[in-house]
Amino acid sequence: MNAEQSLDVRHLCMLLIVVGVAGMIGILAVGGSAAQYGGLEYRCMIEGPFPSSPPLALVTEVAPERAYLSLWPFGRACDWERADGQGVVTAFSDWGATVGFLICAAMAVVGGFFVGGRREGAAGER
């Protein structure tokens, strides 16, 4: 591979790193602020997530027992009271933001791997 092609590959790898890291930061910032806008309890009441097992959960117009920002999967998590009074059922947001974050992280890692490999190869040739 000539020097010009090597430089193009290096620029592409650096672009992968920048886009990947920017995507991760954007998903965390936008997703976190969107999940909390108006208060977590309010968002759980209005938008959910609601438990997928209706016999166990009591979903009313009352706020959930607890609402918090979940990191795995990324988004809102809402603890709803069980209908039998024996604790709570936790409902998590969908996996969309988490999958997007993982794709951006993979882009940054692949770009870093190839930039690191190119750098070591170039130093070894000298």
PDB file of C-alpha atoms in Angstrom:
ATOM      1  CA  MET A   1       0.000   0.000   0.000  1.00  0.00           C
ATOM      2  CA  ASN A   2       1.444   3.363  -0.921  1.00  0.00           C
ATOM      3  CA  ALA A   3       1.679   6.345   1.428  1.00  0.00           C
ATOM      4  CA  GLU A   4      -1.376   8.081  -0.038  1.00  0.00           C
ATOM      5  CA  GLN A   5      -3.626   5.049   0.446  1.00  0.00           C
ATOM      6  CA  SER A   6      -2.248   4.567   3.953  1.00  0.00           C
ATOM      7  CA  LEU A   7      -3.113   8.173   4.788  1.00  0.00           C
ATOM      8  CA  ASP A   8      -6.669   7.709   3.447  1.00  0.00           C
ATOM      9  CA  VAL A   9      -7.158   4.580   5.564  1.00  0.00           C
ATOM     10  CA  ARG A  10      -5.816   6.413   8.611  1.00  0.00           C
ATOM     11  CA  HIS A  11      -8.222   9.322   8.020  1.00  0.00           C
ATOM     12  CA  LEU A  12     -11.109   6.875   7.680  1.00  0.00           C
ATOM     13  CA  CYS A  13     -10.152   5.186  10.949  1.00  0.00           C
ATOM     14  CA  MET A  14      -9.879   8.547  12.726  1.00  0.00           C
ATOM     15  CA  LEU A  15     -13.318   9.452  11.351  1.00  0.00           C
ATOM     16  CA  LEU A  16     -14.702   6.194  12.767  1.00  0.00           C
ATOM     17  CA  ILE A  17     -13.306   7.085  16.185  1.00  0.00           C
ATOM     18  CA  VAL A  18     -14.692  10.633  16.144  1.00  0.00           C
ATOM     19  CA  VAL A  19     -18.134   9.622  14.872  1.00  0.00           C
ATOM     20  CA  GLY A  20     -18.310   6.705  17.306  1.00  0.00           C
ATOM     21  CA  VAL A  21     -17.393   8.772  20.372  1.00  0.00           C
ATOM     22  CA  ALA A  22     -19.647  11.661  19.319  1.00  0.00           C
ATOM     23  CA  GLY A  23     -22.506   9.203  18.785  1.00  0.00           C
ATOM     24  CA  MET A  24     -22.032   7.670  22.234  1.00  0.00           C
ATOM     25  CA  ILE A  25     -22.001  11.089  23.899  1.00  0.00           C
ATOM     26  CA  GLY A  26     -25.035  12.211  21.891  1.00  0.00           C
ATOM     27  CA  ILE A  27     -27.056   9.103  22.735  1.00  0.00           C
ATOM     28  CA  LEU A  28     -26.283   9.464  26.435  1.00  0.00           C
ATOM     29  CA  ALA A  29     -27.028  13.201  26.500  1.00  0.00           C
ATOM     30  CA  VAL A  30     -30.160  13.232  24.365  1.00  0.00           C
ATOM     31  CA  GLY A  31     -31.517   9.937  25.664  1.00  0.00           C
ATOM     32  CA  GLY A  32     -30.912  10.862  29.283  1.00  0.00           C
ATOM     33  CA  SER A  33     -32.502  14.287  29.012  1.00  0.00           C
ATOM     34  CA  ALA A  34     -35.465  12.938  27.031  1.00  0.00           C
ATOM     35  CA  ALA A  35     -36.071  10.217  29.604  1.00  0.00           C
ATOM     36  CA  GLN A  36     -36.132  12.758  32.435  1.00  0.00           C
ATOM     37  CA  TYR A  37     -38.026  15.620  30.773  1.00  0.00           C
ATOM     38  CA  GLY A  38     -40.982  16.496  32.997  1.00  0.00           C
ATOM     39  CA  GLY A  39     -39.844  14.160  35.758  1.00  0.00           C
ATOM     40  CA  LEU A  40     -39.227  10.442  35.659  1.00  0.00           C
ATOM     41  CA  GLU A  41     -42.363   9.491  37.603  1.00  0.00           C
ATOM     42  CA  TYR A  42     -44.549  11.589  35.305  1.00  0.00           C
ATOM     43  CA  ARG A  43     -42.965  10.070  32.193  1.00  0.00           C
ATOM     44  CA  CYS A  44     -43.469   6.562  33.577  1.00  0.00           C
ATOM     45  CA  MET A  45     -47.161   7.293  34.224  1.00  0.00           C
ATOM     46  CA  ILE A  46     -47.781   8.777  30.783  1.00  0.00           C
ATOM     47  CA  GLU A  47     -45.422   6.894  28.444  1.00  0.00           C
ATOM     48  CA  GLY A  48     -44.263   3.879  30.415  1.00  0.00           C
ATOM     49  CA  PRO A  49     -42.527   1.541  30.177  1.00  0.00           C
ATOM     50  CA  PHE A  50     -45.311  -0.603  31.530  1.00  0.00           C
ATOM     51  CA  PRO A  51     -44.872  -4.181  32.729  1.00  0.00           C
ATOM     52  CA  SER A  52     -45.422  -6.828  30.102  1.00  0.00           C
ATOM     53  CA  SER A  53     -46.976  -9.203  32.636  1.00  0.00           C
ATOM     54  CA  PRO A  54     -50.377  -7.636  33.468  1.00  0.00           C
ATOM     55  CA  PRO A  55     -51.499 -10.155  36.106  1.00  0.00           C
ATOM     56  CA  LEU A  56     -48.586  -9.237  38.358  1.00  0.00           C
ATOM     57  CA  ALA A  57     -48.545  -5.489  37.981  1.00  0.00           C
ATOM     58  CA  LEU A  58     -51.017  -2.901  39.129  1.00  0.00           C
ATOM     59  CA  VAL A  59     -50.808  -0.013  36.658  1.00  0.00           C
ATOM     60  CA  THR A  60     -53.011   2.849  37.715  1.00  0.00           C
ATOM     61  CA  GLU A  61     -52.999   6.594  37.367  1.00  0.00           C
ATOM     62  CA  VAL A  62     -50.909   6.712  40.527  1.00  0.00           C
ATOM     63  CA  ALA A  63     -47.190   7.277  40.096  1.00  0.00           C
ATOM     64  CA  PRO A  64     -44.984   4.200  40.089  1.00  0.00           C
ATOM     65  CA  GLU A  65     -43.243   3.109  43.280  1.00  0.00           C
ATOM     66  CA  ARG A  66     -39.904   4.228  41.880  1.00  0.00           C
ATOM     67  CA  ALA A  67     -38.670   5.665  38.595  1.00  0.00           C
ATOM     68  CA  TYR A  68     -35.018   5.987  37.669  1.00  0.00           C
ATOM     69  CA  LEU A  69     -32.589   6.250  34.780  1.00  0.00           C
ATOM     70  CA  SER A  70     -31.332   2.800  33.842  1.00  0.00           C
ATOM     71  CA  LEU A  71     -27.939   2.267  32.230  1.00  0.00           C
ATOM     72  CA  TRP A  72     -28.628  -1.320  31.058  1.00  0.00           C
ATOM     73  CA  PRO A  73     -30.725  -1.103  28.944  1.00  0.00           C
ATOM     74  CA  PHE A  74     -30.303   2.649  28.664  1.00  0.00           C
ATOM     75  CA  GLY A  75     -33.488   4.611  29.329  1.00  0.00           C
ATOM     76  CA  ARG A  76     -36.213   4.782  31.936  1.00  0.00           C
ATOM     77  CA  ALA A  77     -36.975   2.061  34.438  1.00  0.00           C
ATOM     78  CA  CYS A  78     -40.259   2.085  36.348  1.00  0.00           C
ATOM     79  CA  ASP A  79     -41.070  -0.034  39.394  1.00  0.00           C
ATOM     80  CA  TRP A  80     -44.803  -0.786  39.503  1.00  0.00           C
ATOM     81  CA  GLU A  81     -46.609  -2.251  42.510  1.00  0.00           C
ATOM     82  CA  ARG A  82     -47.620  -5.896  42.117  1.00  0.00           C
ATOM     83  CA  ALA A  83     -51.345  -6.592  42.184  1.00  0.00           C
ATOM     84  CA  ASP A  84     -50.904  -9.104  45.009  1.00  0.00           C
ATOM     85  CA  GLY A  85     -48.982  -6.584  47.137  1.00  0.00           C
ATOM     86  CA  GLN A  86     -45.871  -8.777  47.245  1.00  0.00           C
ATOM     87  CA  GLY A  87     -43.344  -6.255  45.929  1.00  0.00           C
ATOM     88  CA  VAL A  88     -42.792  -4.552  42.619  1.00  0.00           C
ATOM     89  CA  VAL A  89     -42.417  -5.365  38.934  1.00  0.00           C
ATOM     90  CA  THR A  90     -39.720  -3.442  37.071  1.00  0.00           C
ATOM     91  CA  ALA A  91     -40.321  -2.402  33.482  1.00  0.00           C
ATOM     92  CA  PHE A  92     -37.416  -1.151  31.356  1.00  0.00           C
ATOM     93  CA  SER A  93     -37.344   0.965  28.208  1.00  0.00           C
ATOM     94  CA  ASP A  94     -36.709  -0.708  24.877  1.00  0.00           C
ATOM     95  CA  TRP A  95     -33.197  -1.562  23.726  1.00  0.00           C
ATOM     96  CA  GLY A  96     -32.984   1.022  20.891  1.00  0.00           C
ATOM     97  CA  ALA A  97     -30.708   3.522  22.631  1.00  0.00           C
ATOM     98  CA  THR A  98     -28.518   0.765  24.057  1.00  0.00           C
ATOM     99  CA  VAL A  99     -28.038  -0.855  20.646  1.00  0.00           C
ATOM    100  CA  GLY A 100     -27.216   2.540  19.112  1.00  0.00           C
ATOM    101  CA  PHE A 101     -24.655   3.185  21.853  1.00  0.00           C
ATOM    102  CA  LEU A 102     -23.044  -0.230  21.303  1.00  0.00           C
ATOM    103  CA  ILE A 103     -22.826   0.345  17.536  1.00  0.00           C
ATOM    104  CA  CYS A 104     -21.109   3.699  18.098  1.00  0.00           C
ATOM    105  CA  ALA A 105     -18.741   2.109  20.624  1.00  0.00           C
ATOM    106  CA  ALA A 106     -17.885  -0.643  18.127  1.00  0.00           C
ATOM    107  CA  MET A 107     -17.134   1.970  15.460  1.00  0.00           C
ATOM    108  CA  ALA A 108     -14.748   3.779  17.807  1.00  0.00           C
ATOM    109  CA  VAL A 109     -13.038   0.540  18.850  1.00  0.00           C
ATOM    110  CA  VAL A 110     -12.581  -0.649  15.247  1.00  0.00           C
ATOM    111  CA  GLY A 111     -11.184   2.740  14.248  1.00  0.00           C
ATOM    112  CA  GLY A 112      -8.833   2.739  17.235  1.00  0.00           C
ATOM    113  CA  PHE A 113      -7.704  -0.801  16.519  1.00  0.00           C
ATOM    114  CA  PHE A 114      -6.777   0.003  12.930  1.00  0.00           C
ATOM    115  CA  VAL A 115      -5.115   3.327  13.801  1.00  0.00           C
ATOM    116  CA  GLY A 116      -3.076   1.564  16.500  1.00  0.00           C
ATOM    117  CA  GLY A 117      -2.173  -1.263  14.134  1.00  0.00           C
ATOM    118  CA  ARG A 118      -1.099   1.157  11.404  1.00  0.00           C
ATOM    119  CA  ARG A 119       1.001   3.130  13.834  1.00  0.00           C
ATOM    120  CA  GLU A 120       2.833   0.022  15.102  1.00  0.00           C
ATOM    121  CA  GLY A 121       3.344  -1.277  11.554  1.00  0.00           C
ATOM    122  CA  ALA A 122       4.749   2.056  10.398  1.00  0.00           C
ATOM    123  CA  ALA A 123       7.158   2.220  13.367  1.00  0.00           C
ATOM    124  CA  GLY A 124       8.324  -1.365  12.753  1.00  0.00           C
ATOM    125  CA  GLU A 125       9.158  -0.641   9.096  1.00  0.00           C
ATOM    126  CA  ARG A 126      11.517   2.221   9.910  1.00  0.00           C
TER     127      ARG A 126
END
